């Protein structure tokens, strides 16, 4: 039995792994069988036993009967086999297309969930009481908070000589951004950053910054909304990436649709999520490089972090530049735009205003 299982495993290694692969194999089999049967048919029809040309157009009844029996029995069976292969190919192709359509429907439903997750985001606006940022605007507030955490950790690193690298600072900042930090949360967070010897100093100083600047909401937790947001995103991309029926170009086109939904602040948070300990599965699956998920992030948008240092892909800002190349556009003179808008050529300064008021009083 053990040897039988080993044999089966070896056979499976050489078997097609998907319906798409089976379709490719069957296509070549049908083509090969069709050519073979055609050659056999021609060889039989023009065989001397059934075909002879001596200038006489008469038909030999006995020879015609023998030929008909042979074609109906042998040649007919060959073409019946070919017909079965064609029908099996058609059924398998239809099954493959149905599976692909089902996966696409699931993928687009997950994009709908992406927007539902966005609609549920409501974040207090930094330094503004009783005002919240909702939806995609919530990621603007996330970006501000993350930026301030990076600044605070940079100052702590400088003042305390913690010798943290830029990546260490980004990882710790994102951990604080995600889990939050408070006096009652210290032990939990200390366990999360236990690989850093300066963890107690970092926690103490961050809490001090947070206490002295409560309006900044520096250590506010965001995992409640971001956990579902990133899980849905990861699983949607994984759904397409692991579906064997899609060709590589089909996978790229589908995931490009998802990528087009992400705003710049969302890409900002995604970058720090992926380079942090939370992004291990993203990096292992190589989704960022394989599908250029950060392609549309603007240059200089990541607070000093260069995305190319982490992910070697072609970024959109590298493709867009100021060019005077001859693109074949007309060299027209500037257009005067008809408008009722009046622009002041120069605004009087406050000093000029004050001077005019003094002169009016003197000469009134």
Coordinates of C-alpha atoms in Angstrom, one line a residue:
X1 CA 0.0 0.0 0.0
X2 CA 2.8 2.4 0.9
X3 CA 4.5 1.8 -2.5
X4 CA 1.2 2.3 -4.2
X5 CA 0.8 5.7 -2.5
X6 CA 4.3 6.7 -3.5
X7 CA 3.5 5.8 -7.1
X8 CA 0.3 7.8 -7.0
X9 CA 2.2 10.8 -5.7
X10 CA 4.8 10.6 -8.4
X11 CA 2.0 10.4 -11.0
X12 CA 0.3 13.4 -9.5
X13 CA 3.5 15.5 -9.9
X14 CA 3.2 15.1 -13.7
X15 CA -0.5 15.5 -13.8
X16 CA -2.0 19.0 -14.7
X17 CA -2.8 20.9 -11.5
X18 CA -5.8 22.9 -12.8
X19 CA -8.7 22.7 -15.3
X20 CA -6.9 25.3 -17.4
X21 CA -3.9 23.0 -17.7
X22 CA -6.2 20.1 -18.6
X23 CA -7.8 22.2 -21.3
X24 CA -4.3 22.9 -22.8
X25 CA -3.5 19.2 -22.7
X26 CA -6.8 18.2 -24.3
X27 CA -6.5 20.8 -27.0
X28 CA -3.2 19.3 -28.2
X29 CA -4.6 15.8 -27.8
X30 CA -7.6 16.6 -30.0
X31 CA -5.4 18.3 -32.6
X32 CA -3.0 15.3 -32.6
X33 CA -5.8 12.8 -32.8
X34 CA -7.6 14.8 -35.5
X35 CA -4.5 14.9 -37.7
X36 CA -3.8 11.2 -37.1
X37 CA -7.4 10.2 -38.0
X38 CA -7.3 12.4 -41.1
X39 CA -4.1 10.7 -42.3
X40 CA -5.6 7.3 -41.6
X41 CA -8.8 8.2 -43.5
X42 CA -6.9 9.4 -46.5
X43 CA -4.6 6.4 -46.5
X44 CA -7.6 4.0 -46.3
X45 CA -9.7 5.8 -49.0
X46 CA -6.9 5.9 -51.5
X47 CA -5.7 2.4 -50.7
X48 CA -5.5 0.1 -53.8
X49 CA -7.8 -2.3 -52.1
X50 CA -10.7 0.2 -52.4
X51 CA -9.5 2.7 -55.0
X52 CA -8.2 2.2 -58.5
X53 CA -8.3 4.5 -61.5
X54 CA -8.3 2.9 -64.9
X55 CA -10.4 5.4 -66.7
X56 CA -13.6 3.5 -66.0
X57 CA -16.1 5.6 -64.1
X58 CA -18.3 2.6 -63.2
X59 CA -18.8 1.6 -59.5
X60 CA -18.1 -2.0 -58.3
X61 CA -21.0 -2.8 -56.0
X62 CA -19.0 -5.4 -54.0
X63 CA -16.1 -3.1 -53.5
X64 CA -18.4 -0.2 -52.6
X65 CA -20.1 -2.4 -50.0
X66 CA -16.9 -3.5 -48.5
X67 CA -15.7 0.1 -48.4
X68 CA -18.9 1.3 -46.7
X69 CA -18.6 -1.4 -44.0
X70 CA -15.0 -0.5 -43.3
X71 CA -15.7 3.2 -43.1
X72 CA -18.8 2.7 -40.9
X73 CA -16.9 0.3 -38.6
X74 CA -13.3 1.5 -38.3
X75 CA -13.2 5.1 -39.5
X76 CA -16.6 5.9 -38.0
X77 CA -15.4 4.7 -34.6
X78 CA -12.3 6.9 -34.9
X79 CA -14.4 10.0 -35.5
X80 CA -16.8 9.0 -32.7
X81 CA -13.8 9.0 -30.3
X82 CA -12.7 12.4 -31.7
X83 CA -16.3 13.7 -31.1
X84 CA -16.2 12.5 -27.5
X85 CA -13.0 14.3 -26.9
X86 CA -14.4 17.5 -28.4
X87 CA -17.5 17.3 -26.2
X88 CA -15.4 16.6 -23.1
X89 CA -13.2 19.6 -24.0
X90 CA -16.3 21.8 -24.3
X91 CA -17.7 20.7 -21.0
X92 CA -14.4 21.2 -19.2
X93 CA -14.0 24.6 -20.7
X94 CA -17.5 25.7 -19.6
X95 CA -16.8 24.4 -16.1
X96 CA -13.5 26.3 -16.0
X97 CA -15.3 29.5 -17.1
X98 CA -18.0 29.0 -14.5
X99 CA -15.4 28.6 -11.8
X100 CA -13.6 31.7 -12.9
X101 CA -16.8 33.7 -12.9
X102 CA -17.7 32.5 -9.4
X103 CA -14.3 33.6 -8.1
X104 CA -14.7 37.0 -9.8
X105 CA -18.1 37.5 -8.2
X106 CA -16.6 36.7 -4.8
X107 CA -13.7 39.1 -5.5
X108 CA -16.0 42.0 -6.4
X109 CA -18.1 41.3 -3.3
X110 CA -15.0 41.7 -1.3
X111 CA -14.4 45.0 -3.0
X112 CA -17.9 45.9 -1.8
X113 CA -16.9 44.9 1.7
X114 CA -13.9 47.2 1.4
X115 CA -16.2 50.1 0.9
X116 CA -18.5 49.0 3.7
X117 CA -15.5 48.9 6.0
X118 CA -14.5 52.4 4.9
X119 CA -18.1 53.7 5.6
X120 CA -17.8 52.4 9.2
X121 CA -14.6 54.3 9.8
X122 CA -15.1 57.4 12.0
X123 CA -12.0 58.9 13.6
X124 CA -11.8 62.0 15.9
X125 CA -10.1 64.8 14.0
X126 CA -6.7 65.6 15.6
X127 CA -6.8 68.8 17.7
X128 CA -10.5 69.4 16.9
X129 CA -13.2 68.6 19.5
X130 CA -16.5 67.0 18.5
X131 CA -15.4 66.7 14.9
X132 CA -14.8 63.3 13.2
X133 CA -13.3 62.3 9.9
X134 CA -15.4 59.6 8.1
X135 CA -14.7 57.1 5.3
X136 CA -11.7 57.8 3.2
X137 CA -11.1 61.0 5.1
X138 CA -10.5 58.9 8.2
X139 CA -7.2 57.8 6.6
X140 CA -6.1 61.4 6.5
X141 CA -6.5 61.5 10.3
X142 CA -4.6 58.1 10.5
X143 CA -1.8 59.6 8.4
X144 CA -1.5 62.6 10.7
X145 CA -1.4 60.4 13.8
X146 CA 1.2 58.1 12.2
X147 CA 3.3 61.1 11.2
X148 CA 3.3 62.4 14.7
X149 CA 4.3 59.0 16.1
X150 CA 7.2 58.8 13.8
X151 CA 8.3 62.3 14.9
X152 CA 7.9 61.5 18.6
X153 CA 9.9 58.2 18.3
X154 CA 12.6 60.0 16.4
X155 CA 13.0 62.6 19.2
X156 CA 12.9 59.8 21.8
X157 CA 15.6 57.9 19.9
X158 CA 17.8 61.1 19.7
X159 CA 17.3 62.2 23.3
X160 CA 17.7 58.7 24.9
X161 CA 20.3 57.3 22.5
X162 CA 18.3 54.2 21.9
X163 CA 20.1 53.5 18.6
X164 CA 17.0 52.5 16.7
X165 CA 17.0 52.3 12.9
X166 CA 14.5 54.0 10.7
X167 CA 12.8 50.6 10.2
X168 CA 12.7 50.1 14.0
X169 CA 11.0 53.4 14.5
X170 CA 8.5 52.7 11.7
X171 CA 7.7 49.3 13.2
X172 CA 7.2 50.6 16.8
X173 CA 5.2 53.6 15.5
X174 CA 2.8 51.3 13.6
X175 CA 2.5 49.0 16.6
X176 CA 1.4 52.0 18.8
X177 CA -0.8 53.3 16.0
X178 CA -2.5 49.9 15.7
X179 CA -2.8 48.7 19.3
X180 CA -2.8 52.1 21.1
X181 CA -0.9 52.8 24.3
X182 CA -2.1 53.8 27.8
X183 CA -1.1 53.2 31.4
X184 CA -3.4 50.2 31.6
X185 CA -2.0 48.8 28.3
X186 CA 1.7 49.1 29.2
X187 CA 2.4 45.4 30.0
X188 CA 0.6 44.2 26.9
X189 CA 2.5 46.6 24.6
X190 CA 5.8 45.9 26.3
X191 CA 5.4 42.2 25.4
X192 CA 4.7 43.2 21.8
X193 CA 8.0 45.1 21.5
X194 CA 10.1 42.8 23.8
X195 CA 12.8 42.5 21.1
X196 CA 13.9 46.1 21.8
X197 CA 16.0 46.7 24.9
X198 CA 14.9 50.3 25.2
X199 CA 11.2 49.3 25.3
X200 CA 10.5 50.7 28.8
X201 CA 12.1 54.0 27.8
X202 CA 10.0 54.2 24.7
X203 CA 6.8 53.4 26.5
X204 CA 7.5 55.9 29.3
X205 CA 8.4 58.7 26.9
X206 CA 5.5 58.1 24.6
X207 CA 3.0 58.1 27.4
X208 CA 4.6 61.4 28.6
X209 CA 4.2 62.9 25.1
X210 CA 0.6 61.7 25.0
X211 CA -0.2 63.1 28.4
X212 CA 1.3 66.5 27.7
X213 CA -0.4 66.7 24.3
X214 CA -3.9 65.1 24.7
X215 CA -5.3 67.0 21.8
X216 CA -3.0 65.2 19.4
X217 CA -4.5 61.7 20.3
X218 CA -0.9 60.4 19.8
X219 CA -1.5 56.9 21.3
X220 CA -5.1 56.3 20.1
X221 CA -5.8 52.7 19.1
X222 CA -7.1 51.9 15.6
X223 CA -7.2 48.1 15.5
X224 CA -11.0 48.0 15.7
X225 CA -11.5 49.3 12.2
X226 CA -8.2 48.5 10.6
X227 CA -8.2 44.8 11.5
X228 CA -11.2 44.0 9.3
X229 CA -10.1 46.4 6.6
X230 CA -6.7 44.8 6.1
X231 CA -7.9 41.2 6.5
X232 CA -10.5 41.7 3.8
X233 CA -7.9 43.3 1.5
X234 CA -5.4 40.5 2.1
X235 CA -7.9 37.7 1.5
X236 CA -9.3 39.4 -1.6
X237 CA -5.8 39.5 -3.2
X238 CA -5.1 35.9 -2.0
X239 CA -8.3 34.7 -3.5
X240 CA -7.2 35.8 -7.0
X241 CA -3.5 34.9 -6.4
X242 CA -4.2 31.3 -5.5
X243 CA -6.9 30.6 -8.1
X244 CA -5.2 28.3 -10.6
X245 CA -7.7 28.9 -13.4
X246 CA -6.6 32.5 -13.9
X247 CA -3.7 33.3 -16.2
X248 CA -1.0 35.6 -14.6
X249 CA -2.2 38.6 -16.7
X250 CA -5.8 38.0 -15.6
X251 CA -4.7 38.0 -12.0
X252 CA -2.8 41.3 -12.5
X253 CA -5.8 43.0 -14.2
X254 CA -8.2 42.0 -11.4
X255 CA -5.9 43.1 -8.6
X256 CA -5.3 46.3 -10.5
X257 CA -9.0 47.0 -10.1
X258 CA -8.6 46.7 -6.3
X259 CA -5.5 48.8 -6.3
X260 CA -7.3 51.6 -8.1
X261 CA -9.8 51.9 -5.2
X262 CA -7.0 52.9 -2.7
X263 CA -6.5 56.6 -2.0
X264 CA -3.0 58.0 -1.2
X265 CA -3.6 58.1 2.6
X266 CA -4.7 54.4 2.4
X267 CA -1.5 53.6 0.5
X268 CA 0.5 55.4 3.2
X269 CA -1.0 53.3 6.0
X270 CA -0.7 50.1 3.8
X271 CA 3.1 50.8 3.4
X272 CA 3.7 51.0 7.1
X273 CA 1.4 48.0 7.8
X274 CA 3.4 45.9 5.3
X275 CA 6.9 46.8 6.6
X276 CA 5.8 46.3 10.2
X277 CA 5.5 42.9 12.0
X278 CA 1.9 42.8 10.8
X279 CA 3.1 42.5 7.2
X280 CA 5.0 39.2 7.4
X281 CA 2.4 37.3 5.5
X282 CA 2.2 40.1 2.9
X283 CA 5.9 40.0 2.4
X284 CA 6.0 36.1 2.3
X285 CA 3.3 36.1 -0.4
X286 CA 5.2 38.8 -2.2
X287 CA 1.9 40.6 -3.1
X288 CA 3.5 44.1 -3.1
X289 CA 6.0 43.3 -5.8
X290 CA 3.9 40.8 -7.7
X291 CA 1.0 43.2 -8.1
X292 CA 2.7 46.6 -7.6
X293 CA 0.2 47.5 -4.9
X294 CA 2.2 50.6 -3.9
X295 CA 2.8 51.7 -7.5
X296 CA 0.5 54.8 -7.2
X297 CA 2.1 56.3 -4.0
X298 CA 3.4 59.8 -4.6
X299 CA 7.0 60.7 -4.4
X300 CA 8.1 61.9 -0.9
X301 CA 4.7 61.0 0.6
X302 CA 6.0 58.5 3.2
X303 CA 7.7 61.0 5.6
X304 CA 11.3 60.3 4.5
X305 CA 10.8 56.6 3.8
X306 CA 11.7 55.6 0.3
X307 CA 9.4 52.8 -0.9
X308 CA 12.0 51.6 -3.4
X309 CA 14.3 50.7 -0.6
X310 CA 11.7 48.2 0.6
X311 CA 10.0 47.1 -2.6
X312 CA 11.8 47.3 -6.0
X313 CA 8.9 48.0 -8.3
X314 CA 8.2 50.7 -10.9
X315 CA 6.4 53.6 -9.2
X316 CA 4.0 56.0 -10.9
X317 CA 6.0 59.1 -10.1
X318 CA 9.0 57.6 -12.0
X319 CA 6.8 57.4 -15.2
X320 CA 5.4 61.0 -14.8
X321 CA 7.8 63.8 -15.4
X322 CA 8.0 67.3 -16.9
X323 CA 8.9 66.7 -20.6
X324 CA 9.3 69.0 -23.6
X325 CA 9.4 66.0 -26.0
X326 CA 7.7 66.4 -29.3
X327 CA 4.4 64.6 -28.7
X328 CA 2.8 65.9 -31.8
X329 CA 0.6 68.4 -29.9
X330 CA -0.2 71.8 -31.6
X331 CA 2.1 74.7 -30.6
X332 CA -0.7 77.2 -29.9
X333 CA -0.2 80.5 -28.2
X334 CA -1.7 81.0 -24.7
X335 CA -5.5 81.2 -24.6
X336 CA -7.3 84.2 -23.1
X337 CA -10.1 82.6 -21.0
X338 CA -13.4 84.6 -20.9
X339 CA -14.4 84.9 -17.3
X340 CA -16.1 87.3 -14.9
X341 CA -13.4 86.6 -12.3
X342 CA -11.2 89.6 -11.4
X343 CA -7.8 88.9 -9.9
X344 CA -6.0 91.6 -7.9
X345 CA -2.5 92.2 -9.4
X346 CA -1.1 93.0 -5.9
X347 CA -2.7 92.9 -2.5
X348 CA -1.9 96.0 -0.4
X349 CA 0.0 95.1 2.7
X350 CA -1.3 95.8 6.2
X351 CA 1.3 98.6 6.4
X352 CA 0.0 100.3 3.3
X353 CA -3.5 100.0 4.6
X354 CA -2.5 101.7 7.9
X355 CA -0.6 104.4 6.0
X356 CA -3.6 105.2 3.9
X357 CA -5.8 105.5 6.9
X358 CA -3.4 108.0 8.5
X359 CA -3.2 110.1 5.4
X360 CA -7.0 110.2 5.1
X361 CA -7.2 111.5 8.7
X362 CA -4.5 114.1 8.0
X363 CA -6.1 115.5 4.9
X364 CA -9.7 115.2 6.0

